[in-house]
């Protein structure tokens, strides 16, 4: 399985625009989706749902916004200030409003009156889950499993259509002992590899790290790698030489459980992990490898994605 | 001086708060509870305290693995004259509870 030809990143995006699969907005990484594209995303989402149906996970679906309190507790701004998106709102009166409208652009313009609100854009669909699970008290003895999904925001404008600023994630979040999290992580990696094989996509797993900010971030990234905490499943999408991560399998050790106060049945700080998929990226990989019209895809691939048809 | 300052910075880390075990100079700090986040915090504090900058090649777990390892790295970055600090007197211990948290 290999790509028929090499395309420049921007060429692939142009093709997607021409076909109307993605709809440009003038901001790189922010796109509308047409019916065909949404149909693929929905099919991939449903496929992941079928794979995990027997796991007994609690379903949680979120709007693309989470509490600022939960965001701050996660330490996200400390580690990823460059990717964060916050929501600032106008909270003034008539006079403040007039002043904001009259404010010169070089002095901030209308945005000069905006103040940080109690909500922020969700950076990953598992983030809203932790404070909710923490608030319920100690975990059951066997741990807990959540199936989460939401639109997510990362401030990284790019010409690469596989690097969107807003995209959907489907993530399984596991709470329990280190053994349970490690087993969960490797189980989902195997499952994902089998899933991509069914979709006839040339997936490969690799050790990975999060894009932590700055020089302290480099140390953290090295630490994450040497502890083998993060794995990704990579697929060639826009650039065959630089495959995109379409799945991510993470062991957080006690980071989130400490940050949010999540305890096991015995009262000890729990361990957590997550297994997430980037739905748009998988849809783009399918379009890139099998062609821009799903009607022309191999029957076996269509059968996996649309089993009833 | 250097060693004492390093001991103080290490024991003041949030990762060791509320713990009372003894940290020896050769104790593996990760095994004692140091997280990647704590190591990053430690790096920033050491740089501020000694006016140094850890180069890329030293941004690894091993650099911050123990008070002894940190002392060696700091001595190297301070350049020359740090030879004594590379091998701190063995048996040095620091009680975390004394770190004044």
PDB file of N, CA, C and O in Angstrom, chain A residues 78-79 212 215-220 222-224 226-227 229 255, chain B residues 36-37 39-41 43-44 47 53-56 59-61 64:
ATOM      1  N   UNK A  78       0.137  26.215  31.080  1.00  0.00           N
ATOM      2  CA  UNK A  78       1.534  26.146  31.508  1.00  0.00           C
ATOM      3  C   UNK A  78       2.375  25.409  30.468  1.00  0.00           C
ATOM      4  O   UNK A  78       3.510  25.794  30.180  1.00  0.00           O
ATOM      5  N   UNK A  79       1.801  24.386  29.888  1.00  0.00           N
ATOM      6  CA  UNK A  79       2.574  23.523  28.985  1.00  0.00           C
ATOM      7  C   UNK A  79       2.370  23.812  27.502  1.00  0.00           C
ATOM      8  O   UNK A  79       3.242  23.512  26.693  1.00  0.00           O
ATOM      9  N   UNK A 212       5.149  20.186  23.932  1.00  0.00           N
ATOM     10  CA  UNK A 212       5.301  21.080  25.092  1.00  0.00           C
ATOM     11  C   UNK A 212       6.054  22.342  24.682  1.00  0.00           C
ATOM     12  O   UNK A 212       6.953  22.297  23.849  1.00  0.00           O
ATOM     13  N   UNK A 215      11.861  25.625  26.258  1.00  0.00           N
ATOM     14  CA  UNK A 215      12.943  24.734  26.659  1.00  0.00           C
ATOM     15  C   UNK A 215      12.552  23.786  27.781  1.00  0.00           C
ATOM     16  O   UNK A 215      12.893  22.605  27.716  1.00  0.00           O
ATOM     17  N   UNK A 216      11.807  24.254  28.809  1.00  0.00           N
ATOM     18  CA  UNK A 216      11.340  23.267  29.796  1.00  0.00           C
ATOM     19  C   UNK A 216      10.500  22.190  29.110  1.00  0.00           C
ATOM     20  O   UNK A 216      10.508  21.036  29.507  1.00  0.00           O
ATOM     21  N   UNK A 217       9.798  22.593  28.047  1.00  0.00           N
ATOM     22  CA  UNK A 217       8.969  21.657  27.305  1.00  0.00           C
ATOM     23  C   UNK A 217       9.782  20.573  26.633  1.00  0.00           C
ATOM     24  O   UNK A 217       9.341  19.435  26.502  1.00  0.00           O
ATOM     25  N   UNK A 218      10.983  20.950  26.228  1.00  0.00           N
ATOM     26  CA  UNK A 218      11.851  19.963  25.588  1.00  0.00           C
ATOM     27  C   UNK A 218      12.241  18.867  26.582  1.00  0.00           C
ATOM     28  O   UNK A 218      12.263  17.686  26.261  1.00  0.00           O
ATOM     29  N   UNK A 219      12.516  19.312  27.802  1.00  0.00           N
ATOM     30  CA  UNK A 219      12.831  18.353  28.868  1.00  0.00           C
ATOM     31  C   UNK A 219      11.633  17.431  29.122  1.00  0.00           C
ATOM     32  O   UNK A 219      11.778  16.217  29.273  1.00  0.00           O
ATOM     33  N   UNK A 220      10.436  18.037  29.150  1.00  0.00           N
ATOM     34  CA  UNK A 220       9.246  17.227  29.393  1.00  0.00           C
ATOM     35  C   UNK A 220       8.989  16.254  28.249  1.00  0.00           C
ATOM     36  O   UNK A 220       8.592  15.103  28.472  1.00  0.00           O
ATOM     37  N   UNK A 222      11.252  14.953  26.314  1.00  0.00           N
ATOM     38  CA  UNK A 222      12.236  13.879  26.453  1.00  0.00           C
ATOM     39  C   UNK A 222      11.819  12.889  27.541  1.00  0.00           C
ATOM     40  O   UNK A 222      11.969  11.684  27.389  1.00  0.00           O
ATOM     41  N   UNK A 223      11.321  13.428  28.645  1.00  0.00           N
ATOM     42  CA  UNK A 223      10.865  12.580  29.742  1.00  0.00           C
ATOM     43  C   UNK A 223       9.710  11.689  29.317  1.00  0.00           C
ATOM     44  O   UNK A 223       9.652  10.506  29.643  1.00  0.00           O
ATOM     45  N   UNK A 224       8.785  12.290  28.556  1.00  0.00           N
ATOM     46  CA  UNK A 224       7.623  11.542  28.084  1.00  0.00           C
ATOM     47  C   UNK A 224       8.067  10.380  27.186  1.00  0.00           C
ATOM     48  O   UNK A 224       7.557   9.271  27.286  1.00  0.00           O
ATOM     49  N   UNK A 226      11.185   8.948  27.153  1.00  0.00           N
ATOM     50  CA  UNK A 226      11.984   7.918  27.820  1.00  0.00           C
ATOM     51  C   UNK A 226      11.117   7.044  28.722  1.00  0.00           C
ATOM     52  O   UNK A 226      11.460   5.906  28.989  1.00  0.00           O
ATOM     53  N   UNK A 227       9.968   7.563  29.155  1.00  0.00           N
ATOM     54  CA  UNK A 227       9.068   6.727  29.956  1.00  0.00           C
ATOM     55  C   UNK A 227       8.058   5.980  29.087  1.00  0.00           C
ATOM     56  O   UNK A 227       7.188   5.294  29.603  1.00  0.00           O
ATOM     57  N   UNK A 229       5.418   7.018  27.394  1.00  0.00           N
ATOM     58  CA  UNK A 229       4.070   7.353  27.848  1.00  0.00           C
ATOM     59  C   UNK A 229       3.110   7.610  26.697  1.00  0.00           C
ATOM     60  O   UNK A 229       1.910   7.483  26.854  1.00  0.00           O
ATOM     61  N   UNK A 255      -0.673  12.442  36.471  1.00  0.00           N
ATOM     62  CA  UNK A 255      -0.742  13.890  36.199  1.00  0.00           C
ATOM     63  C   UNK A 255      -2.153  14.455  36.352  1.00  0.00           C
ATOM     64  O   UNK A 255      -2.384  15.387  37.123  1.00  0.00           O
TER      65      UNK A 255
ATOM     66  N   UNK B  36       7.682  14.687  35.324  1.00  0.00           N
ATOM     67  CA  UNK B  36       8.263  15.446  34.213  1.00  0.00           C
ATOM     68  C   UNK B  36       7.986  16.935  34.397  1.00  0.00           C
ATOM     69  O   UNK B  36       8.817  17.784  34.101  1.00  0.00           O
ATOM     70  N   UNK B  37       6.776  17.227  34.908  1.00  0.00           N
ATOM     71  CA  UNK B  37       6.397  18.621  35.121  1.00  0.00           C
ATOM     72  C   UNK B  37       7.268  19.231  36.218  1.00  0.00           C
ATOM     73  O   UNK B  37       7.720  20.360  36.115  1.00  0.00           O
ATOM     74  N   UNK B  39      10.260  18.232  36.969  1.00  0.00           N
ATOM     75  CA  UNK B  39      11.626  18.362  36.445  1.00  0.00           C
ATOM     76  C   UNK B  39      11.755  19.651  35.632  1.00  0.00           C
ATOM     77  O   UNK B  39      12.780  20.348  35.711  1.00  0.00           O
ATOM     78  N   UNK B  40      10.713  20.005  34.886  1.00  0.00           N
ATOM     79  CA  UNK B  40      10.738  21.240  34.101  1.00  0.00           C
ATOM     80  C   UNK B  40      10.788  22.457  35.032  1.00  0.00           C
ATOM     81  O   UNK B  40      11.522  23.417  34.798  1.00  0.00           O
ATOM     82  N   UNK B  41      10.001  22.374  36.107  1.00  0.00           N
ATOM     83  CA  UNK B  41       9.985  23.441  37.116  1.00  0.00           C
ATOM     84  C   UNK B  41      11.377  23.570  37.757  1.00  0.00           C
ATOM     85  O   UNK B  41      11.908  24.673  37.930  1.00  0.00           O
ATOM     86  N   UNK B  43      14.238  22.723  36.458  1.00  0.00           N
ATOM     87  CA  UNK B  43      15.170  23.288  35.489  1.00  0.00           C
ATOM     88  C   UNK B  43      15.087  24.819  35.491  1.00  0.00           C
ATOM     89  O   UNK B  43      16.101  25.515  35.548  1.00  0.00           O
ATOM     90  N   UNK B  44      13.864  25.325  35.452  1.00  0.00           N
ATOM     91  CA  UNK B  44      13.659  26.781  35.421  1.00  0.00           C
ATOM     92  C   UNK B  44      14.233  27.427  36.694  1.00  0.00           C
ATOM     93  O   UNK B  44      14.914  28.458  36.643  1.00  0.00           O
ATOM     94  N   UNK B  47      18.077  27.412  36.665  1.00  0.00           N
ATOM     95  CA  UNK B  47      18.600  28.412  35.730  1.00  0.00           C
ATOM     96  C   UNK B  47      18.543  29.807  36.350  1.00  0.00           C
ATOM     97  O   UNK B  47      19.482  30.599  36.227  1.00  0.00           O
ATOM     98  N   UNK B  53      22.048  28.392  31.618  1.00  0.00           N
ATOM     99  CA  UNK B  53      21.035  27.899  30.693  1.00  0.00           C
ATOM    100  C   UNK B  53      21.433  26.487  30.290  1.00  0.00           C
ATOM    101  O   UNK B  53      22.533  26.275  29.773  1.00  0.00           O
ATOM    102  N   UNK B  54      20.553  25.534  30.579  1.00  0.00           N
ATOM    103  CA  UNK B  54      20.862  24.149  30.203  1.00  0.00           C
ATOM    104  C   UNK B  54      20.797  24.014  28.684  1.00  0.00           C
ATOM    105  O   UNK B  54      19.778  24.355  28.083  1.00  0.00           O
ATOM    106  N   UNK B  55      21.880  23.548  28.061  1.00  0.00           N
ATOM    107  CA  UNK B  55      21.828  23.349  26.608  1.00  0.00           C
ATOM    108  C   UNK B  55      20.968  22.129  26.285  1.00  0.00           C
ATOM    109  O   UNK B  55      20.672  21.313  27.166  1.00  0.00           O
ATOM    110  N   UNK B  56      20.585  22.054  25.052  1.00  0.00           N
ATOM    111  CA  UNK B  56      19.716  21.005  24.562  1.00  0.00           C
ATOM    112  C   UNK B  56      20.141  19.592  25.000  1.00  0.00           C
ATOM    113  O   UNK B  56      19.335  18.787  25.424  1.00  0.00           O
ATOM    114  N   UNK B  59      18.949  18.460  28.327  1.00  0.00           N
ATOM    115  CA  UNK B  59      17.514  18.456  28.644  1.00  0.00           C
ATOM    116  C   UNK B  59      16.972  17.027  28.621  1.00  0.00           C
ATOM    117  O   UNK B  59      16.075  16.693  27.852  1.00  0.00           O
ATOM    118  N   UNK B  60      17.537  16.200  29.477  1.00  0.00           N
ATOM    119  CA  UNK B  60      17.108  14.801  29.565  1.00  0.00           C
ATOM    120  C   UNK B  60      16.778  14.471  31.013  1.00  0.00           C
ATOM    121  O   UNK B  60      17.165  15.204  31.927  1.00  0.00           O
ATOM    122  N   UNK B  61      16.099  13.379  31.190  1.00  0.00           N
ATOM    123  CA  UNK B  61      15.760  12.928  32.547  1.00  0.00           C
ATOM    124  C   UNK B  61      17.014  12.733  33.384  1.00  0.00           C
ATOM    125  O   UNK B  61      17.042  13.041  34.571  1.00  0.00           O
ATOM    126  N   UNK B  64      18.578  15.447  35.693  1.00  0.00           N
ATOM    127  CA  UNK B  64      17.887  15.851  36.927  1.00  0.00           C
ATOM    128  C   UNK B  64      17.554  14.646  37.809  1.00  0.00           C
ATOM    129  O   UNK B  64      16.669  14.704  38.654  1.00  0.00           O
TER     130      UNK B  64
END
